[in-house]
Short mmCIF file of C-alpha atoms in Angstrom, two decimals:
data_model
loop_
_atom_site.label_atom_id
_atom_site.label_comp_id
_atom_site.label_asym_id
_atom_site.label_seq_id
_atom_site.Cartn_x
_atom_site.Cartn_y
_atom_site.Cartn_z
CA UNK A 1 -152.52 -92.38 -95.08
CA UNK A 2 -151.54 -88.78 -94.23
CA UNK A 3 -149.53 -86.77 -96.74
CA UNK A 4 -145.80 -86.42 -96.03
CA UNK A 5 -144.41 -83.06 -94.98
CA UNK A 6 -141.94 -82.88 -97.88
CA UNK A 7 -142.04 -84.16 -101.46
CA UNK A 8 -138.69 -84.52 -103.19
CA UNK A 9 -139.03 -84.42 -106.97
CA UNK A 10 -136.47 -85.63 -109.51
CA UNK A 11 -136.51 -85.82 -113.30
CA UNK A 12 -134.56 -88.90 -114.40
CA UNK A 13 -132.90 -89.35 -117.77
CA UNK A 14 -129.90 -91.62 -118.24
CA UNK A 15 -128.13 -90.78 -114.97
CA UNK A 16 -124.56 -92.03 -114.45
CA UNK A 17 -125.13 -95.34 -112.64
CA UNK A 18 -122.64 -94.88 -109.80
CA UNK A 19 -123.61 -91.27 -109.23
CA UNK A 20 -127.28 -92.23 -109.14
CA UNK A 21 -126.58 -94.78 -106.43
CA UNK A 22 -124.94 -92.01 -104.38
CA UNK A 23 -128.05 -89.89 -104.91
CA UNK A 24 -130.27 -92.72 -103.71
CA UNK A 25 -128.10 -93.34 -100.65
CA UNK A 26 -128.17 -89.65 -99.72
CA UNK A 27 -131.97 -89.57 -99.81
CA UNK A 28 -132.44 -92.81 -97.89
CA UNK A 29 -129.91 -91.61 -95.31
CA UNK A 30 -131.78 -88.43 -94.37
CA UNK A 31 -132.22 -87.76 -90.65
CA UNK A 32 -135.66 -86.31 -91.43
CA UNK A 33 -138.07 -89.11 -92.27
CA UNK A 34 -141.41 -87.55 -93.22
CA UNK A 35 -140.80 -87.39 -96.95
CA UNK A 36 -141.70 -88.92 -100.28
CA UNK A 37 -139.59 -89.07 -103.41
CA UNK A 38 -141.24 -88.82 -106.82
CA UNK A 39 -138.93 -89.82 -109.67
CA UNK A 40 -140.13 -89.34 -113.25
CA UNK A 41 -138.29 -91.41 -115.83
CA UNK A 42 -138.27 -89.43 -119.08
CA UNK A 43 -137.97 -92.52 -121.30
CA UNK A 44 -134.32 -93.16 -120.46
CA UNK A 45 -132.82 -95.30 -123.27
CA UNK A 46 -130.35 -97.00 -120.94
CA UNK A 47 -131.92 -100.40 -120.20
CA UNK A 48 -130.93 -100.50 -116.51
CA UNK A 49 -132.64 -97.25 -115.47
CA UNK A 50 -136.31 -98.19 -115.29
CA UNK A 51 -135.72 -101.59 -113.64
CA UNK A 52 -133.58 -99.89 -110.98
CA UNK A 53 -136.29 -97.32 -110.32
CA UNK A 54 -138.92 -100.06 -110.01
CA UNK A 55 -136.67 -102.00 -107.63
CA UNK A 56 -136.14 -98.88 -105.51
CA UNK A 57 -139.88 -98.21 -105.28
CA UNK A 58 -140.59 -101.82 -104.38
CA UNK A 59 -138.15 -101.70 -101.44
CA UNK A 60 -138.94 -98.20 -100.15
CA UNK A 61 -142.64 -97.25 -99.77
CA UNK A 62 -141.80 -93.54 -99.67
CA UNK A 63 -140.47 -93.73 -103.25
CA UNK A 64 -142.86 -93.49 -106.20
CA UNK A 65 -142.06 -93.76 -109.88
CA UNK A 66 -143.66 -92.02 -112.86
CA UNK A 67 -142.99 -93.88 -116.11
CA UNK A 68 -143.44 -91.32 -118.86
CA UNK A 69 -144.72 -92.63 -122.19
CA UNK A 70 -142.51 -90.28 -124.21
CA UNK A 71 -139.45 -88.15 -123.72
CA UNK A 72 -140.48 -84.56 -123.04
CA UNK A 73 -137.43 -82.88 -121.49
CA UNK A 74 -136.70 -81.73 -117.98
CA UNK A 75 -139.67 -79.35 -117.70
CA UNK A 76 -142.18 -82.00 -118.68
CA UNK A 77 -140.55 -84.65 -116.48
CA UNK A 78 -140.35 -82.28 -113.50
CA UNK A 79 -144.03 -81.42 -113.90
CA UNK A 80 -144.83 -85.14 -114.00
CA UNK A 81 -143.18 -85.54 -110.61
CA UNK A 82 -144.83 -82.39 -109.29
CA UNK A 83 -148.27 -83.65 -110.32
CA UNK A 84 -147.81 -86.77 -108.17
CA UNK A 85 -146.37 -84.96 -105.15
CA UNK A 86 -148.63 -84.64 -102.11
CA UNK A 87 -146.39 -82.91 -99.56
CA UNK A 88 -146.85 -79.46 -98.09
CA UNK A 89 -143.30 -78.68 -99.23
CA UNK A 90 -141.60 -79.47 -102.54
CA UNK A 91 -137.82 -79.90 -102.87
CA UNK A 92 -135.77 -80.24 -106.05
CA UNK A 93 -133.02 -82.81 -106.54
CA UNK A 94 -131.10 -83.63 -109.72
CA UNK A 95 -130.62 -87.30 -110.54
CA UNK A 96 -126.83 -87.29 -109.98
CA UNK A 97 -126.45 -84.95 -106.99
CA UNK A 98 -126.08 -85.69 -103.29
CA UNK A 99 -127.76 -84.30 -100.16
CA UNK A 100 -126.13 -83.88 -96.79
CA UNK A 101 -127.79 -86.19 -94.20
CA UNK A 102 -129.40 -83.21 -92.42
CA UNK A 103 -130.45 -81.34 -95.58
CA UNK A 104 -134.18 -82.00 -95.32
CA UNK A 105 -134.20 -81.52 -91.55
CA UNK A 106 -132.57 -78.10 -91.73
CA UNK A 107 -134.89 -76.89 -94.47
CA UNK A 108 -138.02 -78.12 -92.74
CA UNK A 109 -136.81 -76.50 -89.50
CA UNK A 110 -136.81 -73.14 -91.33
CA UNK A 111 -140.46 -73.70 -92.25
CA UNK A 112 -141.21 -74.58 -88.63
CA UNK A 113 -139.64 -71.30 -87.56
CA UNK A 114 -141.61 -69.07 -89.97
CA UNK A 115 -145.30 -69.68 -90.65
CA UNK A 116 -145.19 -67.38 -93.67
CA UNK A 117 -142.13 -68.95 -95.30
CA UNK A 118 -142.75 -69.80 -98.97
CA UNK A 119 -139.25 -70.45 -100.33
CA UNK A 120 -135.95 -71.52 -98.78
CA UNK A 121 -132.56 -72.20 -100.35
CA UNK A 122 -129.22 -73.42 -99.02
CA UNK A 123 -125.54 -73.17 -99.77
CA UNK A 124 -123.85 -75.75 -101.97
CA UNK A 125 -120.53 -77.08 -103.18
CA UNK A 126 -119.26 -79.14 -106.10
CA UNK A 127 -118.62 -82.89 -106.06
CA UNK A 128 -116.13 -84.39 -108.47
CA UNK A 129 -116.80 -87.62 -110.33
CA UNK A 130 -114.64 -89.28 -107.66
CA UNK A 131 -116.74 -87.84 -104.83
CA UNK A 132 -114.35 -85.10 -103.69
CA UNK A 133 -115.96 -81.88 -102.45
CA UNK A 134 -114.69 -78.40 -103.37
CA UNK A 135 -115.67 -74.82 -104.22
CA UNK A 136 -118.26 -74.27 -101.52
CA UNK A 137 -120.62 -71.45 -102.48
CA UNK A 138 -121.83 -69.56 -99.42
CA UNK A 139 -124.68 -67.39 -100.57
CA UNK A 140 -126.14 -64.11 -99.39
CA UNK A 141 -129.54 -63.69 -97.85
CA UNK A 142 -132.38 -62.95 -100.25
CA UNK A 143 -130.93 -60.78 -103.02
CA UNK A 144 -133.46 -60.14 -105.80
CA UNK A 145 -131.20 -57.91 -107.89
CA UNK A 146 -128.50 -60.59 -107.87
CA UNK A 147 -131.05 -63.24 -108.87
CA UNK A 148 -131.92 -61.25 -111.98
CA UNK A 149 -128.26 -61.39 -112.99
CA UNK A 150 -127.36 -64.88 -111.80
CA UNK A 151 -129.34 -67.84 -110.48
CA UNK A 152 -127.41 -67.82 -107.24
CA UNK A 153 -130.10 -69.78 -105.32
CA UNK A 154 -129.88 -73.01 -107.38
CA UNK A 155 -129.53 -75.95 -104.94
CA UNK A 156 -130.98 -76.91 -102.42
CA UNK A 157 -134.40 -75.29 -103.01
CA UNK A 158 -137.56 -76.03 -101.03
CA UNK A 159 -140.89 -74.39 -101.93
CA UNK A 160 -144.30 -74.25 -100.32
CA UNK A 161 -146.37 -76.42 -102.65
CA UNK A 162 -149.35 -74.08 -102.73
CA UNK A 163 -147.20 -71.25 -104.11
CA UNK A 164 -145.69 -73.50 -106.77
CA UNK A 165 -149.23 -74.40 -107.83
CA UNK A 166 -150.25 -70.74 -107.87
CA UNK A 167 -147.49 -69.86 -110.34
CA UNK A 168 -148.20 -72.87 -112.57
CA UNK A 169 -145.27 -75.16 -111.82
CA UNK A 170 -142.46 -75.48 -114.32
CA UNK A 171 -143.04 -73.61 -117.58
CA UNK A 172 -142.43 -74.86 -121.10
CA UNK A 173 -139.76 -73.01 -123.03
CA UNK A 174 -137.30 -72.66 -120.15
CA UNK A 175 -135.52 -76.04 -120.29
CA UNK A 176 -132.07 -75.69 -118.74
CA UNK A 177 -133.13 -72.66 -116.70
CA UNK A 178 -136.47 -73.99 -115.52
CA UNK A 179 -135.47 -73.73 -111.85
CA UNK A 180 -134.34 -70.11 -112.30
CA UNK A 181 -137.66 -69.29 -113.93
CA UNK A 182 -139.57 -71.02 -111.13
CA UNK A 183 -137.67 -69.18 -108.38
CA UNK A 184 -138.27 -65.85 -110.12
CA UNK A 185 -142.00 -66.50 -110.36
CA UNK A 186 -142.27 -67.79 -106.80
CA UNK A 187 -140.30 -64.79 -105.52
CA UNK A 188 -142.94 -62.47 -106.96
CA UNK A 189 -145.57 -63.98 -104.64
CA UNK A 190 -143.62 -65.33 -101.69
CA UNK A 191 -144.40 -63.79 -98.33
CA UNK A 192 -140.99 -64.70 -96.93
CA UNK A 193 -137.79 -66.10 -98.46
CA UNK A 194 -135.04 -67.55 -96.27
CA UNK A 195 -131.44 -68.54 -96.90
CA UNK A 196 -130.52 -71.58 -94.79
CA UNK A 197 -126.73 -71.47 -94.33
CA UNK A 198 -124.61 -74.56 -94.84
CA UNK A 199 -123.56 -76.55 -97.91
CA UNK A 200 -126.46 -79.00 -97.79
CA UNK A 201 -126.24 -79.94 -101.46
CA UNK A 202 -123.34 -81.43 -103.42
CA UNK A 203 -123.62 -80.59 -107.12
CA UNK A 204 -122.06 -83.39 -109.12
CA UNK A 205 -119.56 -82.58 -111.86
CA UNK A 206 -120.04 -85.16 -114.58
CA UNK A 207 -119.09 -84.79 -118.25
CA UNK A 208 -121.66 -82.63 -120.04
CA UNK A 209 -123.12 -81.10 -116.88
CA UNK A 210 -123.30 -77.36 -116.19
CA UNK A 211 -121.44 -77.98 -112.93
CA UNK A 212 -118.45 -79.31 -114.87
CA UNK A 213 -118.58 -76.92 -117.84
CA UNK A 214 -120.62 -73.73 -117.94
CA UNK A 215 -120.40 -73.85 -121.77
CA UNK A 216 -122.06 -77.27 -121.87
CA UNK A 217 -125.64 -76.04 -122.24
CA UNK A 218 -125.76 -72.82 -124.29
CA UNK A 219 -129.54 -73.21 -124.70
CA UNK A 220 -129.86 -72.84 -120.93
CA UNK A 221 -128.22 -69.39 -121.09
CA UNK A 222 -130.78 -68.18 -123.60
CA UNK A 223 -133.60 -69.72 -121.57
CA UNK A 224 -132.28 -67.81 -118.56
CA UNK A 225 -132.38 -64.55 -120.52
CA UNK A 226 -136.01 -65.23 -121.40
CA UNK A 227 -136.82 -66.08 -117.78
CA UNK A 228 -135.30 -62.84 -116.48
CA UNK A 229 -137.02 -60.78 -119.18
CA UNK A 230 -140.39 -62.33 -118.39
CA UNK A 231 -139.81 -61.59 -114.71
CA UNK A 232 -138.98 -57.95 -115.40
CA UNK A 233 -142.07 -57.62 -117.59
CA UNK A 234 -144.34 -59.12 -114.93
CA UNK A 235 -143.01 -56.68 -112.34
CA UNK A 236 -143.32 -53.72 -114.68
CA UNK A 237 -139.61 -52.91 -114.46
CA UNK A 238 -138.70 -51.13 -117.73
CA UNK A 239 -135.54 -53.05 -118.58
CA UNK A 240 -134.01 -55.43 -121.11
CA UNK A 241 -132.33 -58.72 -120.19
CA UNK A 242 -129.38 -59.93 -122.25
CA UNK A 243 -126.50 -62.36 -121.91
CA UNK A 244 -123.82 -61.40 -119.39
CA UNK A 245 -120.05 -61.85 -119.54
CA UNK A 246 -120.23 -65.65 -119.28
CA UNK A 247 -122.84 -68.43 -119.33
CA UNK A 248 -125.23 -68.23 -116.40
CA UNK A 249 -124.71 -64.48 -115.96
CA UNK A 250 -127.10 -61.86 -117.30
CA UNK A 251 -127.26 -58.12 -117.85
CA UNK A 252 -130.30 -56.09 -116.89
CA UNK A 253 -130.27 -52.78 -118.73
CA UNK A 254 -132.91 -50.54 -117.20
CA UNK A 255 -134.55 -47.83 -119.23
CA UNK A 256 -132.70 -44.67 -118.21
CA UNK A 257 -134.51 -42.16 -116.02
CA UNK A 258 -134.08 -38.85 -117.85
CA UNK A 259 -136.74 -36.72 -116.21
CA UNK A 260 -136.90 -37.17 -112.43
CA UNK A 261 -135.48 -33.94 -110.96
CA UNK A 262 -131.98 -34.66 -109.61
CA UNK A 263 -129.73 -32.69 -107.30
CA UNK A 264 -126.04 -33.64 -107.32
CA UNK A 265 -124.60 -32.52 -103.97
CA UNK A 266 -120.81 -32.02 -103.91
CA UNK A 267 -118.92 -30.88 -100.79
CA UNK A 268 -115.63 -29.16 -101.65
CA UNK A 269 -112.90 -26.82 -100.56
CA UNK A 270 -111.72 -26.32 -104.14
CA UNK A 271 -108.58 -28.46 -103.99
CA UNK A 272 -106.34 -28.84 -107.04
CA UNK A 273 -104.23 -31.95 -107.68
CA UNK A 274 -102.23 -33.81 -110.31
CA UNK A 275 -104.24 -36.48 -112.13
CA UNK A 276 -102.77 -38.42 -115.06
CA UNK A 277 -99.87 -35.96 -115.14
CA UNK A 278 -101.95 -32.80 -115.31
CA UNK A 279 -103.02 -30.35 -112.64
CA UNK A 280 -106.77 -29.91 -112.30
CA UNK A 281 -109.25 -28.13 -110.06
CA UNK A 282 -110.88 -31.31 -108.84
CA UNK A 283 -114.46 -30.17 -108.31
CA UNK A 284 -114.55 -28.34 -111.64
CA UNK A 285 -113.49 -31.40 -113.61
CA UNK A 286 -115.84 -33.62 -111.59
CA UNK A 287 -118.81 -31.49 -112.63
CA UNK A 288 -117.63 -31.18 -116.24
CA UNK A 289 -117.25 -34.94 -116.61
CA UNK A 290 -120.70 -35.68 -115.20
CA UNK A 291 -122.33 -33.06 -117.44
CA UNK A 292 -120.56 -34.59 -120.44
CA UNK A 293 -121.63 -38.13 -119.45
CA UNK A 294 -125.35 -37.57 -119.01
CA UNK A 295 -128.40 -36.77 -121.14
CA UNK A 296 -130.59 -36.19 -118.11
CA UNK A 297 -132.88 -33.24 -118.64
CA UNK A 298 -133.29 -31.91 -115.09
CA UNK A 299 -130.07 -31.80 -113.05
CA UNK A 300 -128.74 -29.22 -110.66
CA UNK A 301 -125.33 -29.25 -108.97
CA UNK A 302 -125.39 -28.07 -105.37
CA UNK A 303 -121.79 -27.18 -104.53
CA UNK A 304 -121.29 -26.82 -100.77
CA UNK A 305 -117.98 -25.01 -100.51
CA UNK A 306 -115.87 -24.04 -97.52
CA UNK A 307 -115.09 -20.35 -97.13
CA UNK A 308 -111.37 -20.81 -98.10
CA UNK A 309 -112.35 -22.20 -101.53
CA UNK A 310 -110.36 -20.19 -104.15
CA UNK A 311 -112.47 -17.66 -106.03
CA UNK A 312 -111.19 -18.86 -109.47
CA UNK A 313 -112.61 -22.32 -108.71
CA UNK A 314 -116.04 -20.85 -107.99
CA UNK A 315 -115.83 -18.77 -111.17
CA UNK A 316 -114.87 -21.83 -113.19
CA UNK A 317 -117.85 -23.72 -111.77
CA UNK A 318 -120.25 -20.92 -112.73
CA UNK A 319 -118.80 -20.97 -116.26
CA UNK A 320 -119.34 -24.69 -116.97
CA UNK A 321 -121.55 -24.87 -120.04
CA UNK A 322 -124.76 -26.82 -119.58
CA UNK A 323 -124.47 -27.03 -115.78
CA UNK A 324 -127.08 -25.63 -113.41
CA UNK A 325 -124.84 -24.60 -110.52
CA UNK A 326 -126.03 -23.62 -107.05
CA UNK A 327 -123.23 -22.46 -104.75
CA UNK A 328 -123.77 -22.80 -100.99
CA UNK A 329 -121.11 -21.46 -98.64
CA UNK A 330 -120.26 -23.55 -95.58
CA UNK A 331 -118.69 -21.50 -92.79
CA UNK A 332 -118.43 -24.07 -89.99
CA UNK A 333 -115.61 -26.45 -89.06
CA UNK A 334 -115.14 -29.19 -91.68
CA UNK A 335 -117.74 -31.95 -91.52
CA UNK A 336 -118.54 -34.07 -94.56
CA UNK A 337 -121.83 -35.06 -92.95
CA UNK A 338 -122.89 -31.50 -92.16
CA UNK A 339 -121.95 -30.30 -95.65
CA UNK A 340 -124.02 -33.07 -97.25
CA UNK A 341 -126.97 -32.30 -94.99
CA UNK A 342 -126.73 -28.59 -95.84
CA UNK A 343 -126.62 -29.48 -99.53
CA UNK A 344 -129.72 -31.65 -99.18
CA UNK A 345 -131.55 -28.78 -97.45
CA UNK A 346 -130.79 -26.51 -100.44
CA UNK A 347 -131.55 -29.14 -103.09
CA UNK A 348 -134.76 -29.14 -105.10
CA UNK A 349 -134.41 -32.59 -106.68
CA UNK A 350 -136.66 -35.57 -106.00
CA UNK A 351 -133.48 -37.69 -106.14
CA UNK A 352 -130.28 -36.73 -104.36
CA UNK A 353 -126.85 -37.85 -105.55
CA UNK A 354 -124.02 -37.31 -103.08
CA UNK A 355 -120.74 -37.06 -104.95
CA UNK A 356 -117.16 -36.44 -103.86
CA UNK A 357 -115.28 -33.65 -105.60
CA UNK A 358 -112.43 -35.96 -106.69
CA UNK A 359 -114.29 -37.97 -109.34
CA UNK A 360 -114.57 -38.37 -113.09
CA UNK A 361 -117.44 -40.04 -114.93
CA UNK A 362 -116.26 -42.99 -117.03
CA UNK A 363 -119.39 -44.70 -118.33
CA UNK A 364 -122.08 -43.02 -120.39
CA UNK A 365 -125.40 -42.08 -118.84
CA UNK A 366 -124.00 -41.90 -115.32
CA UNK A 367 -126.89 -40.03 -113.74
CA UNK A 368 -129.79 -41.63 -115.59
CA UNK A 369 -128.45 -45.16 -115.10
CA UNK A 370 -127.51 -44.59 -111.46
CA UNK A 371 -130.98 -43.41 -110.49
CA UNK A 372 -133.03 -45.78 -112.70
CA UNK A 373 -133.46 -48.52 -110.01
CA UNK A 374 -134.81 -45.91 -107.58
CA UNK A 375 -138.12 -46.09 -109.47
CA UNK A 376 -138.62 -49.38 -107.62
CA UNK A 377 -140.04 -48.60 -104.17
CA UNK A 378 -138.01 -51.23 -102.30
CA UNK A 379 -134.66 -49.84 -103.53
CA UNK A 380 -133.34 -47.34 -101.01
CA UNK A 381 -129.91 -46.44 -102.39
CA UNK A 382 -127.76 -47.15 -105.42
CA UNK A 383 -124.02 -46.85 -105.90
CA UNK A 384 -121.63 -47.31 -108.84
CA UNK A 385 -118.40 -49.13 -109.50
CA UNK A 386 -115.50 -46.83 -108.66
CA UNK A 387 -112.02 -47.20 -110.12
CA UNK A 388 -108.58 -45.93 -109.26
CA UNK A 389 -106.49 -44.20 -111.92
CA UNK A 390 -104.96 -47.56 -112.91
CA UNK A 391 -108.43 -49.13 -113.43
CA UNK A 392 -108.23 -51.26 -110.29
CA UNK A 393 -111.37 -51.48 -108.16
CA UNK A 394 -111.82 -48.84 -105.48
CA UNK A 395 -115.46 -49.56 -104.66
CA UNK A 396 -117.59 -52.64 -105.34
CA UNK A 397 -119.69 -52.51 -102.19
CA UNK A 398 -118.77 -52.11 -98.53
CA UNK A 399 -118.47 -54.92 -95.99
CA UNK A 400 -119.67 -54.28 -92.45
CA UNK A 401 -119.28 -56.49 -89.39
CA UNK A 402 -116.95 -58.68 -87.32
CA UNK A 403 -114.83 -55.65 -86.49
CA UNK A 404 -114.43 -54.88 -90.20
CA UNK A 405 -115.59 -51.97 -92.30
CA UNK A 406 -113.89 -52.24 -95.65
CA UNK A 407 -114.28 -52.29 -99.41
CA UNK A 408 -115.05 -55.55 -101.17
CA UNK A 409 -112.58 -56.56 -103.90
CA UNK A 410 -110.43 -53.57 -103.00
CA UNK A 411 -107.76 -53.03 -105.68
CA UNK A 412 -108.96 -56.01 -107.74
CA UNK A 413 -107.61 -55.94 -111.27
CA UNK A 414 -109.96 -54.89 -114.09
CA UNK A 415 -110.00 -58.37 -115.65
CA UNK A 416 -111.11 -60.09 -112.43
CA UNK A 417 -114.69 -61.36 -112.31
CA UNK A 418 -115.13 -61.96 -108.61
CA UNK A 419 -116.84 -64.89 -106.94
CA UNK A 420 -119.57 -66.16 -109.29
CA UNK A 421 -119.12 -63.05 -111.43
CA UNK A 422 -119.84 -60.59 -108.59
CA UNK A 423 -117.84 -57.79 -110.22
CA UNK A 424 -119.97 -58.02 -113.37
CA UNK A 425 -123.50 -58.20 -111.97
CA UNK A 426 -125.74 -55.81 -110.10
CA UNK A 427 -126.34 -56.98 -106.54
CA UNK A 428 -127.45 -56.02 -103.09
CA UNK A 429 -124.66 -55.08 -100.71
CA UNK A 430 -124.07 -54.39 -97.02
CA UNK A 431 -123.32 -50.71 -97.56
CA UNK A 432 -122.28 -48.23 -100.25
CA UNK A 433 -119.62 -45.59 -100.21
CA UNK A 434 -120.69 -41.99 -99.74
CA UNK A 435 -118.23 -41.01 -102.48
CA UNK A 436 -121.11 -41.56 -104.90
CA UNK A 437 -124.54 -42.67 -103.78
CA UNK A 438 -128.07 -41.92 -105.00
CA UNK A 439 -131.33 -42.00 -103.07
CA UNK A 440 -134.81 -40.54 -103.16
CA UNK A 441 -135.23 -37.34 -101.18
CA UNK A 442 -137.85 -38.84 -98.85
CA UNK A 443 -135.62 -41.82 -98.05
CA UNK A 444 -132.75 -39.51 -97.12
CA UNK A 445 -134.89 -37.47 -94.73
CA UNK A 446 -136.75 -40.53 -93.36
CA UNK A 447 -133.34 -41.96 -92.47
CA UNK A 448 -132.32 -38.73 -90.76
CA UNK A 449 -129.58 -37.83 -93.22
CA UNK A 450 -125.89 -38.16 -92.45
CA UNK A 451 -125.01 -38.38 -88.75
CA UNK A 452 -123.09 -35.25 -87.80
CA UNK A 453 -121.59 -37.20 -84.92
CA UNK A 454 -119.48 -38.82 -87.66
CA UNK A 455 -118.05 -35.78 -89.42
CA UNK A 456 -115.39 -37.57 -91.49
CA UNK A 457 -115.52 -41.38 -91.68
CA UNK A 458 -118.24 -44.07 -91.64
CA UNK A 459 -121.08 -41.59 -91.97
CA UNK A 460 -121.91 -43.38 -95.22
CA UNK A 461 -121.96 -46.79 -93.53
CA UNK A 462 -124.21 -45.42 -90.79
CA UNK A 463 -126.61 -43.92 -93.34
CA UNK A 464 -126.70 -47.17 -95.32
CA UNK A 465 -127.52 -49.19 -92.22
CA UNK A 466 -130.32 -46.78 -91.34
CA UNK A 467 -131.78 -47.21 -94.82
CA UNK A 468 -131.35 -50.98 -94.91
CA UNK A 469 -132.01 -52.07 -91.34
CA UNK A 470 -134.33 -49.33 -90.08
CA UNK A 471 -136.28 -48.60 -93.26
CA UNK A 472 -136.00 -52.12 -94.72
CA UNK A 473 -134.89 -50.99 -98.17
CA UNK A 474 -132.37 -52.54 -100.52
CA UNK A 475 -128.93 -51.13 -101.34
CA UNK A 476 -127.98 -51.93 -104.94
CA UNK A 477 -124.47 -51.77 -106.36
CA UNK A 478 -124.43 -51.19 -110.14
CA UNK A 479 -121.51 -52.76 -111.94
CA UNK A 480 -121.97 -50.91 -115.23
CA UNK A 481 -122.23 -47.39 -113.81
CA UNK A 482 -118.56 -46.47 -113.53
CA UNK A 483 -116.59 -43.46 -112.31
CA UNK A 484 -112.97 -42.83 -111.45
CA UNK A 485 -112.33 -41.89 -107.84
CA UNK A 486 -109.04 -40.13 -107.18
CA UNK A 487 -109.45 -41.07 -103.55
CA UNK A 488 -108.61 -38.55 -100.85
CA UNK A 489 -106.59 -36.18 -102.97
CA UNK A 490 -108.66 -33.46 -101.32
CA UNK A 491 -108.31 -34.53 -97.66
CA UNK A 492 -106.63 -36.89 -95.22
CA UNK A 493 -108.36 -40.27 -95.07
CA UNK A 494 -107.03 -41.41 -91.69
CA UNK A 495 -109.53 -43.52 -89.74
CA UNK A 496 -109.80 -43.34 -85.95
CA UNK A 497 -110.78 -46.11 -83.56
CA UNK A 498 -113.54 -44.01 -82.00
CA UNK A 499 -115.27 -43.80 -85.39
CA UNK A 500 -115.35 -47.59 -85.72
CA UNK A 501 -116.49 -47.89 -82.12
CA UNK A 502 -119.33 -45.43 -82.72
CA UNK A 503 -120.70 -47.46 -85.64
CA UNK A 504 -120.22 -50.79 -83.90
CA UNK A 505 -121.88 -49.55 -80.73
CA UNK A 506 -124.85 -48.23 -82.70
CA UNK A 507 -125.34 -51.18 -85.03
CA UNK A 508 -123.62 -54.09 -83.32
CA UNK A 509 -120.22 -55.54 -84.09
CA UNK A 510 -121.53 -58.38 -86.19
CA UNK A 511 -122.48 -59.39 -89.70
CA UNK A 512 -125.96 -60.55 -90.51
CA UNK A 513 -126.13 -63.37 -93.05
CA UNK A 514 -126.49 -61.02 -96.00
CA UNK A 515 -123.29 -59.27 -95.00
CA UNK A 516 -121.32 -62.40 -94.20
CA UNK A 517 -121.80 -64.01 -97.60
CA UNK A 518 -121.97 -61.04 -99.96
CA UNK A 519 -119.22 -58.87 -101.37
CA UNK A 520 -116.54 -61.52 -101.46
CA UNK A 521 -116.70 -62.41 -97.75
CA UNK A 522 -116.66 -66.15 -97.10
#
């Protein structure tokens, strides 16, 4: 008898009886039929469980039961099912959750579309004990930085069996976060990973489940920390994983980069303004605050100033203690893009940081933490969290597409966490603001720098799209690198239709899947 295309595996231990019947019905009702279902009973003490499993297997030849001799936990039971699976693809299903009727069909169709696909995941929602659906979670396309901070993939996951075997299946010591650990290990070898849109999986909220109470399984949080740390170690990323702001969220604290030569490029005309009730020369205080907030050992500040810049401002810049200042006069008509490009041409750093002149560093280690992810070759740009004077969010990633170019979570309050903790985790994003962005020198020049056809607005979006779509590199927003941005105190921030049209005509007036489901867009 030929092997089925897909093996569904489920660890069973005392499932709620009614919920389990819904699970069974959802599997038997699949529109795709070339499957097998391997259920491993982990010595459930409830007397009805094993007889019901035997009855199910007797009626449905595609169902097979593993009767474990002793209780071993979800990792052991999942591996028991995996050992009996014979399909090319392996899918995970909890014993009380429910699949949409087309769930298997849509996932298998993704594998039909891509010969090199090794892992696919779908969107999901929550199902109450009474069967009501709510809180759909529409996920971004593959987002490895996000996965290190939050197991956003979860359900419905389908793996190529050969890759699961290569990484050794489920690993002991990760009970409660065993699926997160498996996805991390598979992601390190997968040739292609695909997000299949649509809430194909209904995650049941029953008493004691993580879906109903994220405090229900504290051991799973610690297992997740260990899984992320092991992943970082395998990849050689010098970083430490710790618990995040709430269960299921993690922090990844990279070892700061203190030695890579950095050039901070700041365009200015030397404007002064009132901030927190006091008048300040904006560019001078921007530089002072960054110098005070970094221990980096090799930083220069390339100040590209317009000819009208007041002489006292230039003198104050030269006098800043501990700052290596390079002043470059800009004599042409104002163009943010041209000034940044001129600054890059005069910079000596291996990493370039483009910084507005109306900023103030808030977190410690701004430079070394901002540039740390750039050690990883697939990271093209990084950007920080930017705050207004009142601590509300100014920048948490940019959204591009569907006629929209805007900030995610704009003016969100400081206590807000965002969808699935998005304001408190590092994550890939559609674009980053040019008010503060870091990139390797070669990436900047490979991308062609800032487009001087966009002298004022959206030059940052255009550069980000060149880096992400043309060069195929990731843009990473860093939640714990924080600066104040006293937005547009130095110039008018009016946006013109022709600027939007230019970007849309160049890149298409659409969102790809990553853009549609990241940064708070639903």
